[in-house]
Amino acid sequence: MTRSTAADDLILGLTRVVDLPGLTAAAGAPLGADDIAAVIGEADRFCTEVLAPGWQSADREAAHYANGRVTVPAQYHATMKAWIESGWQGVAAPEAHGGQGLPHAIWTAVNELASAADMAFFLGPILTAGAIDCLDRFGTEDQKARWLPKLVTGEWPGTMNLTEPQAGSDLGAIRTRAEPLGNGRYAIHGQKIYITWGEHETTDNILHLILARLPDAPAGSRGISLFAAQRILDDGTPNALRCGGIEKKMGIHASPTCVMLFEGAEAEMVGEPGRGLNAMFAMMNAARLAVGVQGVGQGARALQLAEAYAEQRVQGGRPIAQHPDVARMLNEMRAITLAGRLLALEAAAALDRHHLLHDEAAATRLALLIPIVKSWCSDRGVDVASLGIQVHGGMGFVEDTGAAQVLRDARIAPIYEGTNGIQAIDLLVRKVAKDDGAAMRALLAEVAATPGLAAAASRLQDATATMLALQARDADAAQSLAVPYLEACGWTLGGWMLVRAAAAAPDRAPLAAFYLARLLPRATARCLEIEAAHAGMASVTAPAAA
Amino acid sequence: MKILVPVKRVVDYNVKVRVKSDGTGVETANVKMSMNPFDEIAVEEAVRLKEKGAATEIVAVSVGPAAAAEQIRTALAMGADRGILVEHDGTVEPLAVAKILKALVAKESPQIVLMGKQAIDDDMNATGQMLAALMGWGQGTFASKVELADGGVKVTREVDGGLETVALNLPAIVTVDLRLNEPRYASLPNIMKARKKPIETVKPGDLGVDATPRLTVLKVEEPPKRQAGVKVGSVQELVQKLRNEAKVI
């Protein structure tokens, strides 16, 4: 099978599978195949030559907390400087504030390359991109003018302060308070946890976005507003906020995961009172897509390490890459990674179609794809990282090869930004059941028209009908099958993307054929699980219903 | 002052080069191609001279297939002002490149032609010297330091015995070595700006040059595989083998 790099595949995907040149031409800001290749080629170079080499030493050095100060690996000071100089933070940021205003699909590709290179570092820039998006949509013109130029260059990273000890998946339980100071500003009091890159000294300042309650706010999610607080105030004095400690974690050791203590920190409101969660939900598609892409990136890094090892490790007189079972593992890793990569680009292109062309059908498609990309791609990232260790044999379990680090780092993606279980329920309840399966049926009709996928699409149509019927009758029972349903969707759509890639580039056809023969049956297995479980539930619940 | 920087499209330095199965050359289909790393250093030096105010315009030139426009685009993203692509498919020998560059120099009148000392694909190390001979200009090859002074250019050269400094009158040819500088990564804003910079395309014939190769390649083959070594039991045995088998002492 033809070997290609992540950058080759991203260029192919952007130009010939999701047709970004056509999309941007329709939007009046054409980005040609050459432009895309140049941008992705340079991003790849920056990621592989600047970010990737220090990835293991950063993990070993890790982030630390002592005497109230957070230290990140020493090399990150230079990495952050290089990142700011490179201008990549501004890929999709508004041109009015110094960004390049490129499509989100380009940022998605950069995100994959950079996450593969050094996920712990790149979590900072991902959160900054989220903060840019948030301020651009909800900030006042004055706030944008003051903050966006700093965020767009990356000079001031942005953070997201949502979670509290009692408020994880249920953000309505947030207790952090915002007291009006009378001058249009607020004093924030409360504790936030799991704040990624919440505190560090690699930049002069940090802009914290914080969910908190006004004094007269109603209980629950409607009482939550969004605020922004600078780490250092305009007069140069530190704001009344600090890091109270960092977590010891399974992976992403170099990324400081902070407990943030707000002790009367001066802040401004962003957007309307009581609309904080709405602002967060507006950014959620991009944030969840980014996490799915991290899964793809970790899979890509695992594959790169495994391919290199399997080619030079000789056993029984030949490189292990030629041993049938190792070749099988490598092909699974390649096929899954390419499928996830293209599925993420498909979602990103839907986001762009909605954003640039105001195409409402694209918004519906995006809403459907987001939980699948977030969950399926992040779960597959863990699987592929684990396969990568297996290819290495004993050396995979030894830290030196880096294979183990990929798995440790990849494992967070199925958890944060809404656990994968919550994504599956989101898919079932808020996306599929919401329009009685119409959007899903339309998508599966497209899949069914793709060569080699008619049977898989038909089976998934049936499973969708079963899930809808069950959801109407017994929501808890339906939700207990939501994950198998999402998985069936993911494996099927992965095949859809690979068949499309093979149509665009015949050298990808062997990989698509491998996927259809060896991996697509996993969608069938999940559909069978749904039917079998449903049959069991029906027999149990039937007497009670009668 | 105008600087002309020739840049060559070559197989990327990270790629393990393979010989084509029919022995006619090396495999370049589906292989990552990049700018010759020595030329990248030349571009970087030109950009630094421009940033210091010593140069006013940088023209990047490539002789090669249409796809060589990618390498010109990279030079433009690093800071060159415009590009010229001399489009030609197939092998171009150093003398043909030198003649093409001579024609472009006549048209562009640069004060310095700043280029890599050699390209990593064929390691010829000839084009700069040939161009200097054709032009009758001074040449400073293998540069590890380039200083503009007194209306000329002072070039520190890396030679076998150490460093040699030559003072050249302008116009001149300077070919650069690896230690001259560390090329920058093109920033995203500069990559986007480079899209709008002009690239002019001409053919060797337009410049009056016949680029047909004068040499015929008979065969290209991989270097012979290294033989396995042997373990010696003692110093005496080693000396004996060096003397009688290797015949090196």
PDB file of C-alpha atoms in Angstrom, chain B residues 30-233:
ATOM      1  CA  ASN B  30       5.371  10.416  -5.080  1.00  0.00           C
ATOM      2  CA  VAL B  31       8.442  11.599  -3.205  1.00  0.00           C
ATOM      3  CA  LYS B  32       8.426  14.687  -1.032  1.00  0.00           C
ATOM      4  CA  MET B  33      10.243  17.536  -2.775  1.00  0.00           C
ATOM      5  CA  SER B  34      11.665  20.616  -1.076  1.00  0.00           C
ATOM      6  CA  MET B  35      13.969  23.535  -1.614  1.00  0.00           C
ATOM      7  CA  ASN B  36      17.642  22.546  -1.630  1.00  0.00           C
ATOM      8  CA  PRO B  37      18.739  23.262   1.979  1.00  0.00           C
ATOM      9  CA  PHE B  38      21.835  25.216   0.831  1.00  0.00           C
ATOM     10  CA  ASP B  39      19.569  27.463  -1.262  1.00  0.00           C
ATOM     11  CA  GLU B  40      17.356  28.008   1.763  1.00  0.00           C
ATOM     12  CA  ILE B  41      20.392  29.398   3.565  1.00  0.00           C
ATOM     13  CA  ALA B  42      21.030  31.669   0.586  1.00  0.00           C
ATOM     14  CA  VAL B  43      17.446  32.952   0.714  1.00  0.00           C
ATOM     15  CA  GLU B  44      17.746  33.550   4.458  1.00  0.00           C
ATOM     16  CA  GLU B  45      20.971  35.523   3.982  1.00  0.00           C
ATOM     17  CA  ALA B  46      19.399  37.635   1.245  1.00  0.00           C
ATOM     18  CA  VAL B  47      16.391  38.343   3.468  1.00  0.00           C
ATOM     19  CA  ARG B  48      18.689  39.354   6.327  1.00  0.00           C
ATOM     20  CA  LEU B  49      20.561  41.718   4.014  1.00  0.00           C
ATOM     21  CA  LYS B  50      17.254  43.236   3.013  1.00  0.00           C
ATOM     22  CA  GLU B  51      16.126  43.542   6.635  1.00  0.00           C
ATOM     23  CA  LYS B  52      19.392  45.365   7.415  1.00  0.00           C
ATOM     24  CA  GLY B  53      18.647  47.773   4.612  1.00  0.00           C
ATOM     25  CA  ALA B  54      21.584  46.600   2.487  1.00  0.00           C
ATOM     26  CA  ALA B  55      19.425  45.014  -0.225  1.00  0.00           C
ATOM     27  CA  THR B  56      16.352  46.491  -1.839  1.00  0.00           C
ATOM     28  CA  GLU B  57      14.947  43.614  -3.869  1.00  0.00           C
ATOM     29  CA  ILE B  58      15.278  39.823  -3.802  1.00  0.00           C
ATOM     30  CA  VAL B  59      14.423  37.828  -6.918  1.00  0.00           C
ATOM     31  CA  ALA B  60      14.103  34.056  -6.491  1.00  0.00           C
ATOM     32  CA  VAL B  61      14.762  31.964  -9.607  1.00  0.00           C
ATOM     33  CA  SER B  62      14.205  28.280 -10.197  1.00  0.00           C
ATOM     34  CA  VAL B  63      15.043  26.168 -13.220  1.00  0.00           C
ATOM     35  CA  GLY B  64      12.875  23.064 -13.296  1.00  0.00           C
ATOM     36  CA  PRO B  65       9.404  21.642 -13.855  1.00  0.00           C
ATOM     37  CA  ALA B  66       6.222  23.687 -13.324  1.00  0.00           C
ATOM     38  CA  ALA B  67       6.045  22.308  -9.773  1.00  0.00           C
ATOM     39  CA  ALA B  68       9.266  24.182  -8.929  1.00  0.00           C
ATOM     40  CA  ALA B  69       6.960  27.178  -8.463  1.00  0.00           C
ATOM     41  CA  GLU B  70       6.354  25.664  -4.986  1.00  0.00           C
ATOM     42  CA  GLN B  71       9.989  26.258  -4.054  1.00  0.00           C
ATOM     43  CA  ILE B  72       9.834  29.817  -5.409  1.00  0.00           C
ATOM     44  CA  ARG B  73       6.685  30.305  -3.315  1.00  0.00           C
ATOM     45  CA  THR B  74       8.615  29.118  -0.247  1.00  0.00           C
ATOM     46  CA  ALA B  75      11.340  31.681  -0.973  1.00  0.00           C
ATOM     47  CA  LEU B  76       8.658  34.361  -1.354  1.00  0.00           C
ATOM     48  CA  ALA B  77       7.147  33.332   1.994  1.00  0.00           C
ATOM     49  CA  MET B  78      10.579  33.670   3.606  1.00  0.00           C
ATOM     50  CA  GLY B  79      10.856  37.216   2.284  1.00  0.00           C
ATOM     51  CA  ALA B  80      11.875  37.270  -1.409  1.00  0.00           C
ATOM     52  CA  ASP B  81       9.976  39.857  -3.445  1.00  0.00           C
ATOM     53  CA  ARG B  82       9.227  38.114  -6.721  1.00  0.00           C
ATOM     54  CA  GLY B  83      10.017  34.959  -8.628  1.00  0.00           C
ATOM     55  CA  ILE B  84      11.081  33.754 -12.045  1.00  0.00           C
ATOM     56  CA  LEU B  85      10.440  30.153 -13.057  1.00  0.00           C
ATOM     57  CA  VAL B  86      12.472  28.906 -15.993  1.00  0.00           C
ATOM     58  CA  GLU B  87      10.309  25.971 -16.870  1.00  0.00           C
ATOM     59  CA  HIS B  88      12.081  22.878 -18.136  1.00  0.00           C
ATOM     60  CA  ASP B  89      11.252  19.199 -17.656  1.00  0.00           C
ATOM     61  CA  GLY B  90      13.994  16.635 -17.326  1.00  0.00           C
ATOM     62  CA  THR B  91      17.621  16.925 -16.350  1.00  0.00           C
ATOM     63  CA  VAL B  92      19.311  20.310 -16.477  1.00  0.00           C
ATOM     64  CA  GLU B  93      23.068  20.199 -16.165  1.00  0.00           C
ATOM     65  CA  PRO B  94      25.003  22.852 -14.208  1.00  0.00           C
ATOM     66  CA  LEU B  95      26.324  24.483 -17.372  1.00  0.00           C
ATOM     67  CA  ALA B  96      22.811  24.914 -18.748  1.00  0.00           C
ATOM     68  CA  VAL B  97      21.672  26.408 -15.424  1.00  0.00           C
ATOM     69  CA  ALA B  98      24.688  28.734 -15.426  1.00  0.00           C
ATOM     70  CA  LYS B  99      23.858  29.893 -18.971  1.00  0.00           C
ATOM     71  CA  ILE B 100      20.220  30.461 -18.010  1.00  0.00           C
ATOM     72  CA  LEU B 101      21.304  32.441 -14.950  1.00  0.00           C
ATOM     73  CA  LYS B 102      23.696  34.468 -17.106  1.00  0.00           C
ATOM     74  CA  ALA B 103      20.804  35.457 -19.355  1.00  0.00           C
ATOM     75  CA  LEU B 104      18.698  36.382 -16.310  1.00  0.00           C
ATOM     76  CA  VAL B 105      21.549  38.378 -14.785  1.00  0.00           C
ATOM     77  CA  ALA B 106      21.782  40.358 -18.017  1.00  0.00           C
ATOM     78  CA  LYS B 107      18.072  41.092 -17.754  1.00  0.00           C
ATOM     79  CA  GLU B 108      17.859  41.771 -14.008  1.00  0.00           C
ATOM     80  CA  SER B 109      21.286  43.328 -13.302  1.00  0.00           C
ATOM     81  CA  PRO B 110      21.653  42.080  -9.702  1.00  0.00           C
ATOM     82  CA  GLN B 111      24.680  43.110  -7.669  1.00  0.00           C
ATOM     83  CA  ILE B 112      24.958  39.698  -6.019  1.00  0.00           C
ATOM     84  CA  VAL B 113      23.916  36.236  -7.090  1.00  0.00           C
ATOM     85  CA  LEU B 114      23.546  34.413  -3.763  1.00  0.00           C
ATOM     86  CA  MET B 115      23.124  30.660  -4.042  1.00  0.00           C
ATOM     87  CA  GLY B 116      23.728  27.302  -2.404  1.00  0.00           C
ATOM     88  CA  LYS B 117      27.229  25.910  -2.856  1.00  0.00           C
ATOM     89  CA  GLN B 118      25.692  22.718  -4.225  1.00  0.00           C
ATOM     90  CA  ALA B 119      22.384  20.875  -4.458  1.00  0.00           C
ATOM     91  CA  ILE B 120      21.819  17.825  -2.288  1.00  0.00           C
ATOM     92  CA  ASP B 121      20.467  15.713  -5.166  1.00  0.00           C
ATOM     93  CA  ASP B 122      23.572  15.512  -7.374  1.00  0.00           C
ATOM     94  CA  ASP B 123      26.156  17.324  -5.193  1.00  0.00           C
ATOM     95  CA  MET B 124      27.679  18.880  -8.336  1.00  0.00           C
ATOM     96  CA  ASN B 125      29.035  22.016  -6.671  1.00  0.00           C
ATOM     97  CA  ALA B 126      29.535  23.639 -10.068  1.00  0.00           C
ATOM     98  CA  THR B 127      26.805  26.087 -11.072  1.00  0.00           C
ATOM     99  CA  GLY B 128      28.052  29.074  -9.047  1.00  0.00           C
ATOM    100  CA  GLN B 129      31.609  28.677 -10.286  1.00  0.00           C
ATOM    101  CA  MET B 130      30.475  28.260 -13.909  1.00  0.00           C
ATOM    102  CA  LEU B 131      28.294  31.343 -13.665  1.00  0.00           C
ATOM    103  CA  ALA B 132      31.207  33.360 -12.281  1.00  0.00           C
ATOM    104  CA  ALA B 133      33.368  32.225 -15.204  1.00  0.00           C
ATOM    105  CA  LEU B 134      30.674  33.019 -17.782  1.00  0.00           C
ATOM    106  CA  MET B 135      30.103  36.461 -16.264  1.00  0.00           C
ATOM    107  CA  GLY B 136      33.751  37.204 -15.541  1.00  0.00           C
ATOM    108  CA  TRP B 137      32.703  38.163 -11.983  1.00  0.00           C
ATOM    109  CA  GLY B 138      34.477  37.470  -8.729  1.00  0.00           C
ATOM    110  CA  GLN B 139      33.294  34.485  -6.732  1.00  0.00           C
ATOM    111  CA  GLY B 140      33.220  33.741  -3.003  1.00  0.00           C
ATOM    112  CA  THR B 141      32.288  30.110  -2.563  1.00  0.00           C
ATOM    113  CA  PHE B 142      31.459  28.056   0.583  1.00  0.00           C
ATOM    114  CA  ALA B 143      30.568  31.205   2.516  1.00  0.00           C
ATOM    115  CA  SER B 144      30.157  31.006   6.288  1.00  0.00           C
ATOM    116  CA  LYS B 145      30.043  34.787   6.665  1.00  0.00           C
ATOM    117  CA  VAL B 146      28.996  37.497   4.231  1.00  0.00           C
ATOM    118  CA  GLU B 147      29.651  41.191   4.970  1.00  0.00           C
ATOM    119  CA  LEU B 148      28.978  44.116   2.717  1.00  0.00           C
ATOM    120  CA  ALA B 149      31.732  46.718   3.064  1.00  0.00           C
ATOM    121  CA  ASP B 150      33.400  49.469   1.056  1.00  0.00           C
ATOM    122  CA  GLY B 151      31.255  48.958  -2.011  1.00  0.00           C
ATOM    123  CA  GLY B 152      32.215  45.288  -2.166  1.00  0.00           C
ATOM    124  CA  VAL B 153      31.520  42.093  -0.316  1.00  0.00           C
ATOM    125  CA  LYS B 154      33.773  40.284   2.149  1.00  0.00           C
ATOM    126  CA  VAL B 155      33.191  36.541   2.169  1.00  0.00           C
ATOM    127  CA  THR B 156      34.573  34.157   4.790  1.00  0.00           C
ATOM    128  CA  ARG B 157      35.035  30.779   3.106  1.00  0.00           C
ATOM    129  CA  GLU B 158      35.124  27.353   4.693  1.00  0.00           C
ATOM    130  CA  VAL B 159      38.157  25.684   3.150  1.00  0.00           C
ATOM    131  CA  ASP B 160      39.967  22.469   4.054  1.00  0.00           C
ATOM    132  CA  GLY B 161      42.623  24.237   6.088  1.00  0.00           C
ATOM    133  CA  GLY B 162      40.243  26.511   8.029  1.00  0.00           C
ATOM    134  CA  LEU B 163      38.697  29.842   7.098  1.00  0.00           C
ATOM    135  CA  GLU B 164      39.738  32.056   4.218  1.00  0.00           C
ATOM    136  CA  THR B 165      38.434  35.588   3.767  1.00  0.00           C
ATOM    137  CA  VAL B 166      38.180  37.101   0.303  1.00  0.00           C
ATOM    138  CA  ALA B 167      37.152  40.625  -0.663  1.00  0.00           C
ATOM    139  CA  LEU B 168      35.176  40.826  -3.892  1.00  0.00           C
ATOM    140  CA  ASN B 169      34.143  43.748  -6.035  1.00  0.00           C
ATOM    141  CA  LEU B 170      30.480  43.894  -6.936  1.00  0.00           C
ATOM    142  CA  PRO B 171      28.761  42.469  -8.839  1.00  0.00           C
ATOM    143  CA  ALA B 172      29.772  39.043  -7.529  1.00  0.00           C
ATOM    144  CA  ILE B 173      28.715  35.448  -7.076  1.00  0.00           C
ATOM    145  CA  VAL B 174      28.478  34.110  -3.507  1.00  0.00           C
ATOM    146  CA  THR B 175      27.775  30.442  -2.823  1.00  0.00           C
ATOM    147  CA  VAL B 176      26.838  29.563   0.741  1.00  0.00           C
ATOM    148  CA  ASP B 177      27.751  26.796   3.154  1.00  0.00           C
ATOM    149  CA  LEU B 178      25.699  25.293   5.986  1.00  0.00           C
ATOM    150  CA  ARG B 179      27.072  27.355   8.854  1.00  0.00           C
ATOM    151  CA  LEU B 180      26.224  30.754   7.377  1.00  0.00           C
ATOM    152  CA  ASN B 181      22.849  31.009   9.142  1.00  0.00           C
ATOM    153  CA  GLU B 182      19.819  29.089  10.311  1.00  0.00           C
ATOM    154  CA  PRO B 183      16.936  29.658   7.897  1.00  0.00           C
ATOM    155  CA  ARG B 184      13.680  30.918   9.386  1.00  0.00           C
ATOM    156  CA  TYR B 185      10.312  29.212   9.250  1.00  0.00           C
ATOM    157  CA  ALA B 186       7.947  31.147   7.071  1.00  0.00           C
ATOM    158  CA  SER B 187       5.283  32.691   9.297  1.00  0.00           C
ATOM    159  CA  LEU B 188       1.642  32.263   8.366  1.00  0.00           C
ATOM    160  CA  PRO B 189       1.109  35.955   7.537  1.00  0.00           C
ATOM    161  CA  ASN B 190       4.130  35.840   5.207  1.00  0.00           C
ATOM    162  CA  ILE B 191       2.913  32.621   3.548  1.00  0.00           C
ATOM    163  CA  MET B 192      -0.371  34.366   2.829  1.00  0.00           C
ATOM    164  CA  LYS B 193       1.399  37.495   1.533  1.00  0.00           C
ATOM    165  CA  ALA B 194       3.548  35.324  -0.740  1.00  0.00           C
ATOM    166  CA  ARG B 195       0.412  34.204  -2.597  1.00  0.00           C
ATOM    167  CA  LYS B 196       0.121  37.692  -4.022  1.00  0.00           C
ATOM    168  CA  LYS B 197       3.756  38.110  -5.060  1.00  0.00           C
ATOM    169  CA  PRO B 198       4.366  37.680  -8.805  1.00  0.00           C
ATOM    170  CA  ILE B 199       6.083  34.689 -10.421  1.00  0.00           C
ATOM    171  CA  GLU B 200       7.061  35.111 -14.062  1.00  0.00           C
ATOM    172  CA  THR B 201       7.421  31.950 -16.157  1.00  0.00           C
ATOM    173  CA  VAL B 202       9.842  31.683 -19.105  1.00  0.00           C
ATOM    174  CA  LYS B 203      11.392  28.820 -21.093  1.00  0.00           C
ATOM    175  CA  PRO B 204      15.135  28.285 -21.592  1.00  0.00           C
ATOM    176  CA  GLY B 205      14.570  28.972 -25.300  1.00  0.00           C
ATOM    177  CA  ASP B 206      13.149  32.424 -24.467  1.00  0.00           C
ATOM    178  CA  LEU B 207      16.516  33.183 -22.901  1.00  0.00           C
ATOM    179  CA  GLY B 208      18.409  31.791 -25.886  1.00  0.00           C
ATOM    180  CA  VAL B 209      19.672  28.761 -24.004  1.00  0.00           C
ATOM    181  CA  ASP B 210      19.588  25.177 -25.224  1.00  0.00           C
ATOM    182  CA  ALA B 211      19.141  23.148 -22.017  1.00  0.00           C
ATOM    183  CA  THR B 212      19.588  19.742 -23.671  1.00  0.00           C
ATOM    184  CA  PRO B 213      21.945  17.625 -21.521  1.00  0.00           C
ATOM    185  CA  ARG B 214      25.420  17.177 -22.972  1.00  0.00           C
ATOM    186  CA  LEU B 215      26.070  14.053 -20.911  1.00  0.00           C
ATOM    187  CA  THR B 216      24.354  10.689 -21.169  1.00  0.00           C
ATOM    188  CA  VAL B 217      23.627   8.758 -17.993  1.00  0.00           C
ATOM    189  CA  LEU B 218      24.421   5.108 -18.643  1.00  0.00           C
ATOM    190  CA  LYS B 219      23.289   3.595 -15.404  1.00  0.00           C
ATOM    191  CA  VAL B 220      22.355   4.569 -11.815  1.00  0.00           C
ATOM    192  CA  GLU B 221      22.722   1.965  -9.103  1.00  0.00           C
ATOM    193  CA  GLU B 222      22.611   1.714  -5.310  1.00  0.00           C
ATOM    194  CA  PRO B 223      25.981   1.658  -3.542  1.00  0.00           C
ATOM    195  CA  PRO B 224      27.088  -1.919  -2.779  1.00  0.00           C
ATOM    196  CA  LYS B 225      25.757  -3.259   0.518  1.00  0.00           C
ATOM    197  CA  ARG B 226      28.302  -3.238   3.329  1.00  0.00           C
ATOM    198  CA  GLN B 227      29.712  -6.644   4.152  1.00  0.00           C
ATOM    199  CA  ALA B 228      29.427  -7.977   7.700  1.00  0.00           C
ATOM    200  CA  GLY B 229      32.537  -7.449   9.844  1.00  0.00           C
ATOM    201  CA  VAL B 230      34.527 -10.052  11.731  1.00  0.00           C
ATOM    202  CA  LYS B 231      35.485 -10.148  15.376  1.00  0.00           C
ATOM    203  CA  VAL B 232      39.197 -10.452  16.024  1.00  0.00           C
ATOM    204  CA  GLY B 233      40.573 -12.385  18.971  1.00  0.00           C
TER     205      GLY B 233
END
